[in-house]
Coordinates of C-alpha atoms in Angstrom, one line a residue:
M9 CA -31.6 16.4 9.6
I10 CA -32.6 16.8 6.0
V11 CA -35.5 19.0 5.5
V12 CA -37.2 20.1 2.0
P13 CA -40.2 22.1 1.8
P14 CA -42.9 22.1 -1.0
I15 CA -41.9 24.0 -4.1
H16 CA -43.8 23.6 -7.5
T17 CA -41.2 24.8 -9.9
Y18 CA -39.2 21.7 -9.5
R19 CA -38.8 19.3 -12.6
V20 CA -39.7 16.0 -11.9
R21 CA -39.2 12.3 -12.3
Q22 CA -41.3 10.2 -14.5
G23 CA -44.1 8.5 -12.2
C24 CA -43.9 11.2 -9.4
H25 CA -47.7 12.5 -8.9
K26 CA -48.2 16.0 -8.5
Q27 CA -49.7 15.8 -5.2
T28 CA -46.5 13.9 -4.0
V29 CA -44.1 16.7 -5.1
R30 CA -46.2 19.1 -3.0
T31 CA -45.2 16.8 0.2
S32 CA -41.8 18.1 1.4
A33 CA -39.9 15.0 2.2
A34 CA -41.3 13.4 -1.0
I35 CA -39.4 16.3 -3.1
L36 CA -36.0 14.4 -2.0
T37 CA -37.1 11.5 -4.2
C38 CA -38.9 13.3 -7.2
L39 CA -36.8 16.2 -8.0
W40 CA -33.4 14.5 -9.1
L41 CA -32.5 14.5 -12.8
P42 CA -32.1 12.7 -15.0
S43 CA -35.6 10.8 -15.1
L44 CA -36.0 7.2 -14.6
G45 CA -37.9 5.0 -16.8
A46 CA -41.1 3.5 -15.6
D47 CA -39.3 0.3 -14.5
G48 CA -36.6 2.5 -12.3
I49 CA -33.9 1.6 -15.0
R50 CA -32.3 4.0 -17.1
S51 CA -31.5 3.1 -20.8
P52 CA -28.0 3.4 -22.0
E53 CA -28.7 6.7 -23.6
E54 CA -30.0 8.1 -20.6
L55 CA -27.0 6.9 -18.6
K56 CA -24.9 8.6 -21.0
H57 CA -26.5 11.9 -21.4
M58 CA -26.6 14.3 -18.3
S59 CA -26.1 17.6 -19.8
L60 CA -24.5 20.5 -18.3
D61 CA -27.9 22.2 -18.2
E62 CA -29.3 19.3 -16.1
V63 CA -26.3 19.6 -13.9
L64 CA -27.2 23.2 -13.2
E65 CA -30.5 22.4 -12.2
T66 CA -29.6 20.3 -9.6
K67 CA -31.3 21.2 -6.2
V68 CA -29.2 21.2 -2.8
I69 CA -30.3 21.6 0.7
S70 CA -26.9 21.5 2.7
V71 CA -26.6 25.5 2.5
S72 CA -29.9 26.4 4.1
R73 CA -31.5 23.1 5.0
T74 CA -34.3 24.2 2.2
P75 CA -33.8 23.2 -1.6
E76 CA -32.1 25.9 -3.8
D77 CA -30.3 26.1 -7.2
W78 CA -26.7 25.0 -6.2
T79 CA -25.5 27.8 -8.6
S80 CA -27.0 30.5 -6.9
A81 CA -26.2 29.2 -3.4
P82 CA -24.1 31.6 -1.2
S83 CA -21.5 29.0 -0.1
A84 CA -18.7 26.8 -1.8
I85 CA -20.6 23.8 -2.8
S86 CA -20.0 20.9 -5.0
I87 CA -21.9 17.9 -5.8
L88 CA -21.5 14.3 -6.7
T89 CA -24.3 13.0 -8.7
Q90 CA -25.2 9.2 -8.9
E91 CA -23.7 9.4 -12.2
D92 CA -20.3 10.9 -10.9
I93 CA -20.2 8.3 -8.5
R94 CA -21.2 5.4 -10.8
R95 CA -18.4 6.3 -13.2
S96 CA -15.9 7.1 -10.7
G97 CA -15.0 3.6 -10.1
A98 CA -15.3 4.0 -6.3
V99 CA -16.1 1.3 -4.2
G100 CA -16.9 3.2 -1.2
V101 CA -18.0 6.5 -0.1
P102 CA -14.3 8.0 1.0
D103 CA -13.3 7.0 -2.6
A104 CA -16.0 8.6 -4.2
L105 CA -15.2 11.8 -2.2
R106 CA -11.9 12.2 -4.2
L107 CA -13.8 13.7 -7.0
A108 CA -15.1 16.6 -4.7
P109 CA -13.2 19.8 -5.4
G110 CA -11.4 21.2 -2.4
L111 CA -11.4 18.0 -0.4
D112 CA -8.5 16.4 0.8
V113 CA -8.9 12.7 0.8
A114 CA -5.9 10.4 2.0
R115 CA -6.0 7.0 2.7
G116 CA -4.0 5.7 6.1
L117 CA -3.9 2.3 7.9
G118 CA -6.5 -0.4 6.9
N119 CA -9.5 1.4 5.4
G120 CA -9.0 4.5 7.6
Y121 CA -9.0 7.8 5.7
A122 CA -8.3 11.3 6.7
I123 CA -10.7 13.6 5.0
T124 CA -11.2 17.3 5.3
A125 CA -11.5 20.7 3.3
R126 CA -9.4 23.7 4.1
G127 CA -6.7 22.2 6.1
F128 CA -6.2 20.5 9.6
N129 CA -6.3 17.0 8.3
S130 CA -5.5 14.3 10.6
S131 CA -6.8 10.4 11.0
G132 CA -9.4 11.8 13.1
G133 CA -10.6 14.7 10.8
N134 CA -12.4 16.5 13.6
K135 CA -13.4 19.8 11.6
M136 CA -15.9 18.0 9.3
Q137 CA -19.7 17.3 10.0
V138 CA -20.7 14.2 8.1
L139 CA -24.4 13.3 7.7
M140 CA -25.7 10.0 5.9
D141 CA -29.6 10.6 5.5
G142 CA -29.7 13.0 8.2
R143 CA -27.8 10.9 11.0
S144 CA -24.5 12.3 11.9
L145 CA -21.5 10.0 11.6
Y146 CA -19.2 12.2 13.9
T147 CA -17.9 10.4 17.1
P148 CA -17.9 12.2 20.4
L149 CA -15.1 9.8 21.6
L150 CA -12.1 10.8 19.5
S151 CA -13.5 13.3 17.3
G152 CA -13.8 13.0 13.6
V153 CA -15.4 9.9 11.8
F154 CA -14.4 6.3 11.5
W155 CA -14.7 5.9 7.8
E156 CA -13.7 2.0 7.8
I157 CA -17.2 1.5 9.0
Q158 CA -19.2 3.9 6.9
D159 CA -20.6 2.0 4.1
T160 CA -23.8 1.8 2.0
V161 CA -25.0 0.7 -1.5
L162 CA -23.2 3.4 -3.7
E163 CA -26.1 2.4 -6.4
D164 CA -28.8 3.6 -4.2
L165 CA -27.2 7.1 -3.3
D166 CA -28.8 10.0 -4.8
R167 CA -26.1 12.4 -4.5
I168 CA -23.3 13.6 -2.2
E169 CA -23.4 17.2 -1.2
V170 CA -20.0 18.8 -0.3
V171 CA -19.8 22.1 1.4
R172 CA -16.4 23.9 2.0
G173 CA -16.6 26.4 4.9
P174 CA -18.4 26.8 8.1
G175 CA -21.8 25.1 8.2
G176 CA -22.4 25.6 12.3
T177 CA -25.3 27.8 12.1
L178 CA -27.6 25.0 10.7
W179 CA -25.5 21.8 11.1
G180 CA -24.1 22.6 14.5
A181 CA -20.7 21.9 16.2
N182 CA -17.9 20.4 14.5
A183 CA -19.1 21.8 11.1
V184 CA -16.1 24.0 11.2
N185 CA -14.5 23.7 7.9
G186 CA -17.4 21.9 6.1
V187 CA -20.3 19.5 5.7
I188 CA -20.7 16.1 3.8
N189 CA -24.3 15.3 3.3
I190 CA -24.6 12.1 2.0
V191 CA -28.2 11.5 0.4
S192 CA -29.7 8.1 -0.7
K193 CA -32.7 7.7 -2.9
S194 CA -36.2 6.9 -1.7
A195 CA -37.4 3.2 -1.9
R196 CA -39.8 4.2 -4.8
D197 CA -36.8 4.9 -6.9
T198 CA -35.1 1.4 -6.2
Q199 CA -37.7 -1.0 -7.3
G200 CA -36.5 -4.5 -8.6
T201 CA -33.4 -6.4 -8.0
L202 CA -30.1 -5.3 -7.9
V203 CA -26.8 -7.7 -8.1
V204 CA -23.4 -6.6 -8.1
A205 CA -20.3 -8.6 -8.0
G206 CA -16.8 -7.9 -8.5
A207 CA -13.0 -8.9 -7.5
G208 CA -9.5 -7.7 -8.2
T209 CA -5.8 -7.6 -7.0
E210 CA -6.8 -5.0 -4.1
E211 CA -10.5 -5.0 -3.9
R212 CA -10.2 -8.7 -3.5
G213 CA -14.1 -9.2 -3.6
M214 CA -17.4 -7.2 -3.3
A215 CA -21.0 -8.4 -3.6
T216 CA -24.4 -6.5 -3.1
V217 CA -27.9 -7.9 -3.4
R218 CA -30.7 -5.4 -3.1
Y219 CA -34.4 -6.0 -3.5
G220 CA -37.0 -3.4 -3.8
G221 CA -40.7 -3.8 -3.7
K222 CA -44.2 -2.3 -3.1
L223 CA -46.6 -2.4 -0.1
G224 CA -50.2 -1.3 -1.1
E225 CA -50.9 1.8 -3.2
S226 CA -48.4 4.2 -1.5
T227 CA -45.5 2.4 0.4
Y228 CA -42.3 1.0 -1.1
Y229 CA -39.3 -0.7 0.4
R230 CA -36.0 -2.1 -0.2
V231 CA -33.8 -4.7 1.6
Y232 CA -29.9 -5.1 0.8
G233 CA -26.9 -7.1 2.0
K234 CA -23.4 -6.6 0.9
Y235 CA -19.7 -7.8 1.5
E236 CA -16.5 -6.4 0.9
N237 CA -13.0 -7.7 1.2
R238 CA -10.2 -5.5 0.7
D239 CA -6.4 -6.4 0.3
E240 CA -3.6 -5.3 3.0
Q241 CA -1.6 -2.4 1.9
A242 CA 2.4 -2.1 1.7
L243 CA 5.2 -1.0 4.0
T244 CA 7.8 1.0 2.6
N245 CA 10.0 -2.0 2.3
G246 CA 7.5 -3.8 0.1
E247 CA 6.2 -6.1 2.9
G248 CA 2.5 -6.5 3.6
A249 CA 1.0 -3.9 6.2
A250 CA -1.3 -6.6 7.3
D251 CA -4.2 -4.0 7.4
G252 CA -6.5 -5.8 5.4
M253 CA -10.5 -5.6 5.8
Q254 CA -13.3 -7.4 5.7
Q255 CA -17.2 -6.1 6.4
G256 CA -20.7 -7.2 5.6
Q257 CA -23.5 -5.2 6.0
G258 CA -27.4 -5.3 5.6
G259 CA -30.2 -2.8 5.8
F260 CA -33.7 -1.6 4.8
R261 CA -35.5 1.3 4.0
I262 CA -39.4 2.0 4.0
D263 CA -41.2 5.0 2.5
S264 CA -44.8 5.9 2.7
Y265 CA -46.5 8.6 1.0
L266 CA -49.8 9.1 2.9
P267 CA -52.8 11.1 2.5
G268 CA -53.0 14.5 3.8
E269 CA -49.4 15.8 2.6
N270 CA -47.9 13.3 5.1
T271 CA -44.3 11.2 4.3
L272 CA -42.8 8.5 6.7
T273 CA -39.4 7.1 6.2
L274 CA -38.1 4.1 8.2
Q275 CA -34.7 2.8 7.6
G276 CA -31.8 0.8 9.1
D277 CA -28.4 -0.8 8.8
T278 CA -26.3 -3.3 10.6
Y279 CA -22.7 -4.2 10.1
Q280 CA -19.7 -6.2 11.0
N281 CA -16.1 -5.3 10.4
Y282 CA -12.7 -6.9 10.8
T283 CA -9.6 -4.8 10.0
G284 CA -6.1 -6.1 10.5
I285 CA -3.4 -4.6 12.4
L286 CA 0.3 -5.4 12.1
G287 CA 1.5 -7.5 15.0
R288 CA -1.8 -7.7 16.8
D289 CA -5.2 -9.6 16.4
D290 CA -7.6 -7.8 14.1
S291 CA -9.8 -5.1 15.1
H292 CA -13.4 -5.9 15.4
H293 CA -16.1 -3.1 14.9
Y294 CA -20.0 -3.9 14.8
G295 CA -23.2 -2.1 15.3
G296 CA -26.3 -0.8 13.7
N297 CA -28.8 2.1 13.4
V298 CA -32.5 2.8 12.8
L299 CA -33.9 6.1 11.8
G300 CA -37.6 7.4 11.3
R301 CA -38.7 10.4 9.8
W302 CA -42.0 12.4 9.4
A303 CA -42.9 15.1 7.5
H304 CA -46.1 17.0 6.9
S305 CA -47.0 20.1 4.4
F306 CA -49.4 22.5 5.7
S307 CA -49.4 24.6 2.9
D308 CA -47.4 25.8 -0.3
T309 CA -44.9 27.9 2.3
S310 CA -45.1 26.1 5.4
D311 CA -44.1 22.3 6.5
L312 CA -43.0 20.3 9.3
Q313 CA -40.5 17.5 10.0
V314 CA -39.4 15.3 12.8
Q315 CA -36.8 12.9 12.8
A316 CA -35.4 10.3 15.4
Y317 CA -32.5 7.7 15.2
Y318 CA -30.8 5.2 17.5
D319 CA -27.2 4.1 16.6
R320 CA -25.0 1.7 18.5
G321 CA -21.3 0.9 17.6
V322 CA -18.9 -1.4 19.4
R323 CA -15.0 -1.2 18.6
N324 CA -12.5 -3.1 20.0
V325 CA -9.0 -2.4 18.9
P326 CA -6.6 -4.8 20.7
L327 CA -4.0 -3.4 22.9
Q328 CA -5.5 0.2 22.2
F329 CA -9.1 0.9 23.4
Q330 CA -12.5 -0.3 23.6
E331 CA -15.8 1.5 23.3
D332 CA -19.6 0.4 23.3
R333 CA -21.7 3.5 22.5
G334 CA -25.4 4.1 22.0
T335 CA -26.8 7.7 20.6
F336 CA -30.2 8.8 20.6
D337 CA -30.9 11.9 18.4
L338 CA -34.5 13.7 18.4
D339 CA -34.5 16.7 15.6
A340 CA -37.5 18.9 14.6
Q341 CA -37.7 21.6 12.2
Q342 CA -40.3 23.9 10.7
H343 CA -40.2 26.1 7.5
F344 CA -42.4 28.8 6.9
A345 CA -42.9 32.1 5.0
V346 CA -43.8 35.4 6.5
G347 CA -44.9 38.0 4.0
E348 CA -43.3 37.9 0.5
R349 CA -39.8 38.4 1.4
N350 CA -38.8 36.5 4.6
N351 CA -38.3 32.6 4.4
I352 CA -37.8 31.1 7.5
V353 CA -36.4 27.9 8.9
A354 CA -35.9 27.0 12.8
G355 CA -35.5 24.0 14.6
G356 CA -34.4 22.4 17.9
N357 CA -32.3 19.0 18.5
Y358 CA -31.6 16.7 21.5
R359 CA -28.9 14.1 21.7
N360 CA -27.9 11.6 24.1
S361 CA -24.9 9.6 23.8
A362 CA -23.6 7.2 26.2
D363 CA -20.3 5.2 26.3
E364 CA -18.6 2.6 28.0
T365 CA -14.9 2.0 27.5
G366 CA -12.2 -0.4 28.2
T367 CA -9.6 -0.3 31.0
T368 CA -6.9 -2.3 29.6
G369 CA -5.5 -0.6 26.3
T370 CA -3.0 2.2 25.9
F371 CA -5.9 4.5 25.4
Q372 CA -8.2 4.6 28.6
F373 CA -10.9 7.0 29.8
S374 CA -11.7 8.3 33.3
P375 CA -14.4 8.0 34.1
P376 CA -14.8 4.6 31.9
K377 CA -18.5 5.4 31.5
R378 CA -20.0 8.8 30.4
T379 CA -23.3 10.3 29.0
I380 CA -23.0 13.5 27.0
Q381 CA -26.0 15.3 26.4
L382 CA -26.5 18.0 23.5
F383 CA -29.2 20.7 23.2
S384 CA -29.6 23.0 20.6
G385 CA -31.9 25.3 18.3
F386 CA -31.3 27.3 15.5
V387 CA -33.2 30.1 13.3
Q388 CA -32.3 31.4 9.7
D389 CA -34.0 34.0 7.7
E390 CA -33.8 34.2 4.1
L391 CA -34.5 37.7 3.2
T392 CA -35.2 38.6 -0.5
L393 CA -33.8 42.4 -0.8
V394 CA -34.3 42.7 -4.3
P395 CA -36.6 39.8 -6.1
D396 CA -34.4 37.5 -8.3
R397 CA -31.2 39.3 -7.6
L398 CA -30.3 40.1 -4.0
T399 CA -30.9 38.0 -1.1
F400 CA -29.5 38.0 2.5
Y401 CA -29.2 35.0 4.7
A402 CA -28.7 35.6 8.7
G403 CA -29.1 32.9 11.2
T404 CA -27.6 31.5 14.3
K405 CA -27.3 28.2 16.2
V406 CA -27.1 28.0 19.7
E407 CA -25.8 24.7 21.7
H408 CA -25.3 23.6 25.1
N409 CA -22.7 20.8 25.5
D410 CA -21.5 19.1 28.7
F411 CA -18.1 20.2 28.2
T412 CA -18.1 24.2 27.6
G413 CA -21.7 25.0 28.3
V414 CA -23.3 27.4 25.7
E415 CA -21.8 27.7 22.1
W416 CA -23.0 30.5 19.7
Q417 CA -22.6 30.0 15.8
P418 CA -23.8 32.9 13.7
S419 CA -23.3 33.5 10.1
G420 CA -24.4 36.1 7.5
R421 CA -24.4 35.6 3.7
L422 CA -25.2 37.5 0.7
A423 CA -26.1 36.4 -2.7
Y424 CA -26.0 38.8 -5.9
T425 CA -27.4 37.1 -9.0
P426 CA -27.1 39.9 -11.6
T427 CA -28.2 37.3 -14.4
Q428 CA -29.5 33.9 -14.5
R429 CA -26.1 32.6 -15.3
Q430 CA -24.1 34.2 -12.5
T431 CA -23.6 34.8 -8.8
L432 CA -21.5 36.5 -6.6
W433 CA -21.6 35.7 -3.0
A434 CA -19.9 36.7 0.3
A435 CA -20.3 35.2 3.9
V436 CA -19.1 35.8 7.4
S437 CA -19.4 33.0 10.0
R438 CA -18.4 31.7 13.2
A439 CA -18.2 27.9 13.9
V440 CA -16.8 25.6 16.9
R441 CA -15.3 22.2 17.3
T442 CA -16.3 21.2 20.6
P443 CA -14.6 18.9 23.1
A444 CA -14.8 15.3 22.4
R445 CA -13.9 12.4 25.2
G446 CA -10.5 12.3 23.9
D447 CA -9.9 15.9 24.7
A448 CA -11.3 15.8 28.2
D449 CA -11.0 12.4 29.7
T450 CA -8.5 10.5 27.7
R451 CA -5.3 8.7 29.4
F452 CA -2.5 7.5 27.0
I453 CA -0.8 4.9 28.8
P454 CA 2.1 3.1 26.9
V455 CA 2.4 0.2 29.5
P456 CA -0.9 -0.1 30.9
A457 CA 0.7 -2.3 33.7
T458 CA 2.4 0.5 35.0
G459 CA -0.9 2.8 35.0
V460 CA 1.6 5.7 34.3
A461 CA -0.1 8.1 31.6
L462 CA 2.2 10.0 29.2
I463 CA -0.8 12.2 28.0
R464 CA -3.6 13.3 29.7
G465 CA -7.0 14.7 28.9
N466 CA -7.9 18.2 30.2
P467 CA -11.4 18.7 31.6
D468 CA -10.9 22.6 31.0
F469 CA -10.3 22.0 27.4
E470 CA -12.0 24.6 25.4
S471 CA -13.7 24.6 22.0
E472 CA -11.6 25.3 19.3
D473 CA -13.1 28.2 17.2
V474 CA -13.1 30.0 13.7
I475 CA -14.1 33.4 12.2
A476 CA -14.4 32.5 8.4
Y477 CA -14.7 35.1 5.7
E478 CA -15.5 33.9 2.2
L479 CA -16.1 35.4 -1.1
G480 CA -17.2 33.5 -4.2
Y481 CA -18.3 33.8 -8.0
R482 CA -20.2 31.3 -10.3
I483 CA -20.7 32.0 -13.8
Q484 CA -22.0 29.7 -16.8
A485 CA -19.4 31.6 -19.4
H486 CA -20.8 29.7 -22.2
P487 CA -23.6 27.0 -22.5
R488 CA -21.0 24.3 -22.3
L489 CA -18.7 25.9 -19.7
L490 CA -19.1 26.7 -15.8
V491 CA -16.6 28.3 -13.8
D492 CA -17.0 28.2 -9.8
L493 CA -14.4 30.3 -7.6
A494 CA -14.2 30.3 -4.0
T495 CA -11.9 32.1 -1.9
F496 CA -11.5 32.2 2.0
Y497 CA -9.6 33.7 5.0
N498 CA -10.1 31.7 8.1
V499 CA -8.8 33.0 11.9
Y500 CA -8.7 30.1 14.5
D501 CA -8.2 30.3 18.2
H502 CA -7.7 27.7 20.8
L503 CA -6.7 25.0 18.5
R504 CA -5.8 21.6 20.0
T505 CA -2.0 21.1 21.2
L506 CA -0.2 19.3 23.7
Q507 CA 1.5 21.1 26.6
Y508 CA 4.5 19.7 28.3
T509 CA 4.0 19.9 32.3
P510 CA 4.8 17.0 32.9
P511 CA 3.0 14.8 31.9
L512 CA 1.6 16.0 28.3
I513 CA -1.9 17.7 28.7
I514 CA -4.2 18.3 25.9
S515 CA -4.4 22.1 25.8
N516 CA -5.5 24.9 23.7
N517 CA -2.3 27.0 22.9
R518 CA -2.4 27.4 19.0
E519 CA -3.9 30.1 16.8
G520 CA -3.5 31.5 13.4
E521 CA -4.8 31.9 10.1
T522 CA -5.5 29.7 6.8
Y523 CA -6.3 31.2 3.4
G524 CA -6.8 29.8 -0.2
V525 CA -8.3 29.7 -3.4
E526 CA -10.4 27.1 -5.0
V527 CA -11.5 26.8 -8.6
E528 CA -13.7 24.2 -10.5
L529 CA -14.6 23.9 -14.2
K530 CA -17.2 21.9 -15.9
Y531 CA -17.0 21.8 -19.6
Q532 CA -19.2 19.8 -22.3
A533 CA -16.9 19.5 -24.9
T534 CA -19.5 17.4 -27.0
D535 CA -22.7 15.5 -26.5
W536 CA -20.5 12.6 -25.6
W537 CA -17.6 14.1 -23.9
R538 CA -17.8 15.8 -20.4
L539 CA -14.6 17.3 -18.8
S540 CA -14.0 18.6 -15.2
S541 CA -11.1 20.1 -13.4
S542 CA -10.4 21.7 -10.1
Y543 CA -7.4 23.3 -8.2
A544 CA -7.2 24.2 -4.6
W545 CA -4.5 26.0 -2.8
L546 CA -4.1 26.3 0.7
G547 CA -1.8 28.7 2.9
E548 CA -1.3 28.2 6.5
D549 CA 0.0 30.4 9.0
L550 CA -0.2 28.5 12.4
R551 CA 1.7 29.3 15.7
F552 CA 1.9 28.4 19.5
K553 CA 0.7 30.9 21.9
P554 CA 3.4 32.5 24.2
G555 CA 4.7 30.2 27.0
S556 CA 3.4 26.8 25.4
F557 CA 5.7 24.2 24.7
D558 CA 4.4 21.1 22.3
P559 CA 7.2 18.7 21.9
T560 CA 5.4 17.3 19.0
L561 CA 5.7 20.7 17.2
G562 CA 1.8 20.2 16.2
T563 CA 2.5 17.5 14.0
L564 CA -0.5 15.4 15.1
E565 CA -2.7 18.0 13.1
A566 CA -2.6 20.3 10.1
N567 CA -0.7 18.2 8.1
D568 CA -2.0 19.5 4.6
P569 CA -0.8 19.8 0.9
E570 CA -0.6 23.2 -0.3
H571 CA -1.8 22.3 -4.1
V572 CA -4.3 19.8 -5.1
V573 CA -5.1 19.4 -8.9
R574 CA -8.0 17.2 -10.2
F575 CA -8.9 16.3 -13.8
R576 CA -11.4 14.1 -14.9
S577 CA -12.8 13.1 -18.4
A578 CA -16.0 11.0 -19.3
M579 CA -16.4 9.8 -22.7
D580 CA -19.5 8.0 -24.4
L581 CA -18.0 5.8 -27.0
P582 CA -20.0 3.9 -29.6
A583 CA -21.6 0.5 -28.9
N584 CA -22.4 1.6 -25.7
F585 CA -19.1 1.8 -24.3
E586 CA -17.7 4.5 -21.6
F587 CA -14.3 5.2 -20.9
D588 CA -13.5 7.5 -17.8
A589 CA -10.1 8.9 -16.5
I590 CA -9.4 10.7 -13.2
V591 CA -6.1 12.3 -12.7
R592 CA -5.0 14.0 -9.4
Y593 CA -1.9 15.5 -7.9
V594 CA -1.4 15.9 -4.4
D595 CA 1.2 18.2 -3.0
N596 CA 3.7 16.8 -0.4
L597 CA 2.7 17.0 3.1
P598 CA 5.3 18.8 5.5
N599 CA 5.2 17.1 8.9
P600 CA 5.4 14.2 8.7
Y601 CA 6.5 14.2 5.7
I602 CA 4.8 12.3 3.0
P603 CA 6.2 13.0 -0.9
S604 CA 3.9 14.6 -3.5
Y605 CA 2.1 11.9 -5.9
I606 CA 0.1 11.9 -9.1
G607 CA -2.4 9.4 -9.4
L608 CA -4.5 7.9 -12.3
D609 CA -7.5 5.8 -12.1
L610 CA -9.3 4.5 -15.5
R611 CA -12.4 2.8 -16.2
V612 CA -13.7 0.9 -19.1
A613 CA -17.5 -0.2 -19.1
W614 CA -20.1 -1.8 -21.4
V615 CA -23.6 -1.4 -21.0
P616 CA -24.9 -3.7 -23.8
R617 CA -28.5 -3.5 -22.0
P618 CA -30.4 -1.2 -19.7
D619 CA -30.2 -3.7 -17.0
L620 CA -26.8 -4.9 -17.5
E621 CA -23.2 -3.3 -17.0
L622 CA -19.6 -4.7 -17.1
E623 CA -16.6 -2.5 -16.2
V624 CA -12.9 -2.9 -15.4
V625 CA -11.1 -0.3 -13.2
G626 CA -7.7 0.3 -12.8
Q627 CA -6.5 2.2 -9.7
N628 CA -3.3 4.1 -9.2
I629 CA -1.7 2.8 -12.0
L630 CA 1.2 5.1 -12.6
D631 CA 3.3 3.7 -9.8
D632 CA 3.4 0.2 -7.8
R633 CA 2.6 2.2 -4.5
H634 CA 2.9 5.4 -2.7
P635 CA 2.1 6.7 0.8
E636 CA -1.0 9.3 1.5
F637 CA -1.0 10.2 4.9
A638 CA 1.2 9.2 7.8
V639 CA -0.4 7.3 10.8
G640 CA 2.7 5.9 13.0
A641 CA 6.3 5.7 12.1
T642 CA 5.8 3.7 9.0
P643 CA 3.1 5.3 6.9
P644 CA 1.2 2.4 4.6
E645 CA 1.3 2.9 0.9
V646 CA -1.5 2.5 -1.4
Q647 CA -0.8 0.0 -4.2
R648 CA -1.6 -0.2 -7.9
G649 CA -4.9 -2.3 -8.4
V650 CA -7.4 -3.5 -11.0
Y651 CA -10.6 -5.1 -10.6
G652 CA -13.7 -6.2 -12.6
K653 CA -17.6 -5.7 -11.7
V654 CA -20.7 -6.9 -13.2
T655 CA -24.1 -4.7 -12.2
W656 CA -27.5 -6.4 -13.2
R657 CA -30.7 -5.0 -12.7
F658 CA -34.0 -7.1 -12.9

């Protein structure tokens, strides 16, 4: 859920009226920089010049569920702006996330990705909470996110906020190592027609058509349709991995700004996905969602927001598993001030997720049908200890789930801002990863006809938990240079393992610590050249508890690189040309072993008119192919690719 209270100090976009900016939900669509022109199209000069000062003025909502300057937020947070996404050459959200400091993004089979922060990467990625316009993308079947079906029109994204570190106090269970918050633009900011078309060697075909219009004086809408065809990856011997992907998707969004400080949003999507599998028929995924949100501003210091969504998804992976799931979620939140020092945000949530699973694949679930309910409430107080200098955040979330009962996720954060250009912050948090169906109810039956399970779920599986200690410092050391440093020490318990009894039982027999350092630099070298770089170091000390025996030795989770380095250059050249380069070094993965690699992506674009953009992108151009993550005995390898794309707005 995304809630933004009324704050009058924001710089607003051209065309946003004063009374609109006072409405809490409307701020999402008005505070973003740089401004759009009256026709909703930015000129080439506006596209090229997003200065460091404008980046520093960006507001974020993922740390406290209320808007605040990201430079003073008491958390390790980074922002991918629309400009970052546009110039990255990414064709989907997972590839765009490769830009985020401290985030480990690795492609596996098909269009699947392993994405996490601060360790414990896996094909499930079960310790990151991921939201898209307030809708949770986390699946209660196998934990994690099915990234291959998470798509949207990248040109319609406002930003992606990435929080590294626990976020359970505000965002609930499974926000153990971080939160990814994907925020799209209001329909008011996507008026007119957008056409995108492209093709290449690996990105075989891509097409998007989106139209935005107006209904009456205060209601705006957009509708879209898009298609993507991605080529198969390669095997180690050079043969095809037969994991190509095709997906079609369509959707709409309506935003209405009503009298009496009321804002209404209604949006939805539907999709069809086919992904190849070596030696089997294609997997087939389809579904859709619809979301409604109402926001009302009572005063300058008080507002209320209520949101509900329904999400249905069907997955059919031949010879493996089938799932038909429907999820209803209702969320309410109120923000209010108490006196001059206390800024409180509180709310509650109810979620009902019902599934029906197949009984013929290698993964079966007992019972085959199950309805999971979640009840939760949270409160957080932002207490001003010294005005404009020292702020303390204290809060907790209380959840009740069907597997482990009541879970508490408290946190305390302190932000000290001795000057407007620097912030020192510290935090202590507890977060949990609650059990999924895969932990409690799964049966892995290698030969379904025999009915003999090699691995069984555990109805007594406990929540994985972490106590996290964080310390960070941000400073604008020079008008053109920003330095962001974050350190952490995490203590984990009840980590998921397999216990040989026989058969193998899913258990909680691992514990340990992780620790690390993350550094990001942003440097405005000249008005036409922007540089950024990041480095993340991760240390892990994980051990099995006495008496446990896991024959996999923990290889199913926590296969993480020790060092990750990124460097990015964005140059604005004469005659409206752009040249972008992204270099990333990812250290080797220890077990299963994946060698380290250096990736290089290059983008050359020409913007001859405000409404037209032509670009050529080269991906992974330093080698023919390389693996990024092991899924199964033979890891697929990402291949060098090039594609061209045309973007036209009218």
